[in-house]
Coordinates of C-alpha atoms and ligand atoms in Angstrom, one line a residue:
X1 CA 0.0 0.0 0.0
X2 CA 2.6 2.5 1.2
X3 CA 5.0 1.6 -1.7
X4 CA 2.2 2.2 -4.1
X5 CA 1.4 5.5 -2.6
X6 CA 5.0 6.6 -2.7
X7 CA 5.4 5.5 -6.3
X8 CA 2.3 7.4 -7.3
X9 CA 3.5 10.4 -5.4
X10 CA 6.9 10.4 -7.1
X11 CA 5.5 10.0 -10.6
X12 CA 3.1 12.8 -10.0
X13 CA 6.0 15.0 -8.7
X14 CA 8.0 14.2 -11.8
X15 CA 5.2 15.7 -13.9
X16 CA 3.5 14.4 -17.1
X17 CA 5.6 12.6 -19.7
X18 CA 6.7 14.9 -22.6
X19 CA 5.7 14.1 -26.1
X20 CA 8.1 14.0 -29.0
X21 CA 6.5 14.8 -32.4
X22 CA 8.8 13.9 -35.3
X23 CA 8.4 13.3 -38.9
X24 CA 9.2 14.8 -42.3
X25 CA 8.6 18.4 -42.9
X26 CA 5.2 18.6 -44.5
X27 CA 3.9 15.5 -42.8
X28 CA 1.4 17.5 -40.8
X29 CA 3.0 18.0 -37.4
X30 CA 2.0 21.6 -36.9
X31 CA -1.5 21.0 -38.3
X32 CA -2.1 18.2 -35.8
X33 CA -0.5 20.1 -32.9
X34 CA -2.7 23.1 -33.6
X35 CA -5.8 20.9 -33.3
X36 CA -4.5 19.4 -30.1
X37 CA -3.7 22.8 -28.5
X38 CA -7.2 24.0 -29.4
X39 CA -9.0 21.1 -27.9
X40 CA -6.9 20.9 -24.8
X41 CA -6.1 24.3 -23.6
X42 CA -3.7 24.6 -20.6
X43 CA -2.5 21.0 -20.9
X44 CA 0.5 21.4 -23.2
X45 CA 3.6 23.5 -22.9
X46 CA 6.7 24.2 -24.9
X47 CA 10.3 24.2 -23.8
X48 CA 12.1 27.5 -24.3
X49 CA 15.0 26.7 -26.6
X50 CA 18.3 28.6 -26.2
X51 CA 21.5 29.0 -28.0
X52 CA 23.6 25.9 -27.8
X53 CA 26.1 25.8 -25.0
X54 CA 28.3 23.2 -23.5
X55 CA 26.7 21.3 -20.7
X56 CA 27.5 22.6 -17.2
X57 CA 29.2 20.2 -14.7
X58 CA 26.6 17.6 -13.7
X59 CA 24.5 18.3 -16.7
X60 CA 25.5 15.2 -18.6
X61 CA 23.6 14.9 -21.9
X62 CA 21.7 18.0 -20.8
X63 CA 22.0 19.8 -24.1
X64 CA 19.8 18.4 -26.9
X65 CA 20.3 20.6 -29.9
X66 CA 19.0 23.8 -28.3
X67 CA 16.4 22.1 -26.2
X68 CA 17.9 21.7 -22.8
X69 CA 16.7 19.0 -20.5
X70 CA 16.2 21.6 -17.8
X71 CA 13.7 23.6 -20.0
X72 CA 11.7 20.4 -20.6
X73 CA 11.8 19.6 -16.9
X74 CA 10.5 23.2 -16.2
X75 CA 7.5 22.5 -18.3
X76 CA 6.9 19.2 -16.5
X77 CA 7.2 21.0 -13.2
X78 CA 4.3 23.2 -14.2
X79 CA 2.3 20.0 -14.7
X80 CA 2.1 20.5 -18.5
X81 CA 2.9 18.0 -21.2
X82 CA 6.0 19.3 -22.9
X83 CA 5.8 19.1 -26.7
X84 CA 9.0 18.6 -28.6
X85 CA 8.7 19.1 -32.3
X86 CA 12.1 17.8 -33.3
X87 CA 13.9 16.1 -36.2
X88 CA 15.6 12.7 -36.1
X89 CA 18.8 14.1 -34.8
X90 CA 16.9 15.7 -31.9
X91 CA 15.1 12.4 -31.3
X92 CA 18.4 10.6 -30.9
X93 CA 19.6 13.3 -28.5
X94 CA 16.5 13.0 -26.4
X95 CA 17.0 9.2 -26.3
X96 CA 20.2 9.7 -24.4
X97 CA 18.3 11.4 -21.5
X98 CA 16.0 10.1 -18.8
X99 CA 13.1 12.4 -20.0
X100 CA 11.0 9.3 -21.0
X101 CA 8.8 11.0 -23.5
X102 CA 6.1 9.4 -25.7
X103 CA 7.8 9.2 -29.2
X104 CA 5.4 9.8 -32.0
X105 CA 6.3 9.8 -35.7
X106 CA 4.0 11.5 -38.1
X107 CA 4.2 10.0 -41.6
X108 CA 2.8 11.2 -44.9
X109 CA 0.7 8.7 -46.8
X110 CA 3.2 8.6 -49.6
X111 CA 6.2 10.6 -51.0
X112 CA 4.0 11.9 -53.8
X113 CA 1.4 13.2 -51.4
X114 CA 4.2 14.7 -49.2
X115 CA 5.6 16.5 -52.3
X116 CA 2.1 17.8 -53.2
X117 CA 1.5 19.1 -49.6
X118 CA 4.8 20.8 -49.5
X119 CA 4.2 22.4 -52.9
X120 CA 0.7 23.5 -51.9
X121 CA 2.0 25.0 -48.6
X122 CA 4.1 27.3 -50.7
X123 CA 6.7 27.8 -48.1
X124 CA 9.6 26.2 -50.0
X125 CA 11.9 27.1 -52.8
X126 CA 12.5 24.3 -55.3
X127 CA 15.9 23.7 -53.7
X128 CA 14.7 23.4 -50.1
X129 CA 11.8 21.3 -51.4
X130 CA 14.2 18.8 -52.9
X131 CA 16.3 18.8 -49.7
X132 CA 13.2 18.1 -47.6
X133 CA 12.0 15.3 -49.8
X134 CA 15.4 13.7 -49.6
X135 CA 15.5 14.0 -45.8
X136 CA 11.9 12.7 -45.7
X137 CA 13.0 9.5 -47.5
X138 CA 15.8 9.0 -45.0
X139 CA 13.5 9.6 -42.0
X140 CA 10.9 7.2 -43.3
X141 CA 13.4 4.4 -43.3
X142 CA 14.8 5.3 -39.9
X143 CA 11.3 5.5 -38.4
X144 CA 10.8 1.8 -39.2
X145 CA 13.6 0.8 -36.8
X146 CA 11.9 -1.0 -34.0
X147 CA 12.3 0.7 -30.6
X148 CA 12.6 4.3 -31.8
X149 CA 9.0 5.4 -31.9
X150 CA 6.1 4.3 -29.7
X151 CA 3.6 5.2 -32.3
X152 CA 3.8 5.8 -36.1
X153 CA 0.8 7.7 -37.4
X154 CA 0.0 8.0 -41.1
X155 CA -1.5 11.4 -41.7
X156 CA -3.9 10.5 -44.5
X157 CA -7.3 11.6 -43.2
X158 CA -6.6 14.4 -40.8
X159 CA -9.4 13.4 -38.5
X160 CA -8.2 9.8 -38.3
X161 CA -4.6 10.9 -37.7
X162 CA -5.7 13.3 -35.0
X163 CA -7.8 10.6 -33.3
X164 CA -4.7 8.3 -33.2
X165 CA -2.6 11.1 -31.8
X166 CA -5.1 11.7 -29.1
X167 CA -5.2 7.9 -28.3
X168 CA -1.4 8.0 -27.9
X169 CA -1.6 10.9 -25.5
X170 CA -4.9 10.5 -23.6
X171 CA -3.4 8.8 -20.6
X172 CA -1.1 11.7 -19.9
X173 CA -3.8 14.3 -20.8
X174 CA -6.1 12.7 -18.2
X175 CA -3.4 12.8 -15.6
X176 CA -2.9 16.5 -16.1
X177 CA -6.6 17.1 -16.1
X178 CA -7.0 15.1 -12.9
X179 CA -4.2 16.9 -11.1
X180 CA -5.5 20.3 -12.1
X181 CA -8.9 19.5 -10.8
X182 CA -7.6 18.2 -7.4
X183 CA -5.3 21.2 -6.8
Ligands
ADP1 P1 4.8 20.0 -40.8 O1 4.4 20.8 -39.6 O2 5.0 18.5 -40.4 O3 5.9 20.5 -41.6 P2 2.2 21.0 -41.8 O4 1.3 20.8 -40.6 O5 2.7 22.3 -42.1 O6 3.5 20.0 -41.7 O7 1.5 20.4 -43.1 C1 2.0 20.5 -44.4 C2 0.8 20.9 -45.3 O8 -0.1 19.8 -45.5 C3 0.0 22.1 -44.8 O9 -0.3 22.9 -45.9 C4 -1.2 21.4 -44.2 O10 -2.4 22.2 -44.3 C5 -1.4 20.2 -45.1 N1 -1.9 19.0 -44.4 C6 -1.6 18.6 -43.2 N2 -2.3 17.4 -42.9 C7 -3.1 17.2 -43.9 C8 -4.0 16.1 -44.3 N3 -4.3 15.1 -43.4 N4 -4.6 16.1 -45.5 C9 -4.3 17.1 -46.3 N5 -3.5 18.2 -46.1 C10 -2.8 18.2 -44.9

């Protein structure tokens, strides 16, 4: 009984698990995130990135490409789910920490559809578009490695993809809602 109480207390103190959203540019991460933030106000937070510096003593693996472990912890301490919208390099960096996030990969339905969405978004020059498509191909292969992502969501129908994203996060969302109500 007492052990169970303590373990619940400690996990509550540690705050909700962060969420890593990764996936090719144009896969729909911002679109999905926007929906999530709209439906769940006051549940999610963002880490404040800073210029890269060397880790301070005792801050082993603390510096994850501009997102410090401390800034993620600061969001957790506010009882918010910290959202990390990061590339594959960032994912690898987070993997070396004890942040224990939920790793979600957002995948476009196909390379052709990704290209179309990127073109329609009209944010890319032809050169950056080609670069992004190449990077996307690499990421799609890496994302298939078992053990990197907890969930891979194909963003075909936006509503379906959003439903799957919610499913992946609902446990943490409920924890935050519950703690907010009881405090
Ligand atoms: P990311 O943040 O991953 O780079 P965006 O959210 O900007 O991607 O999405 C890229 C483009 O695709 C945007 O113009 C967006 O409106 C569109 N888009 C996103 N999801 C879908 C979807 N399920 N169906 C059709 N278009 C989508």
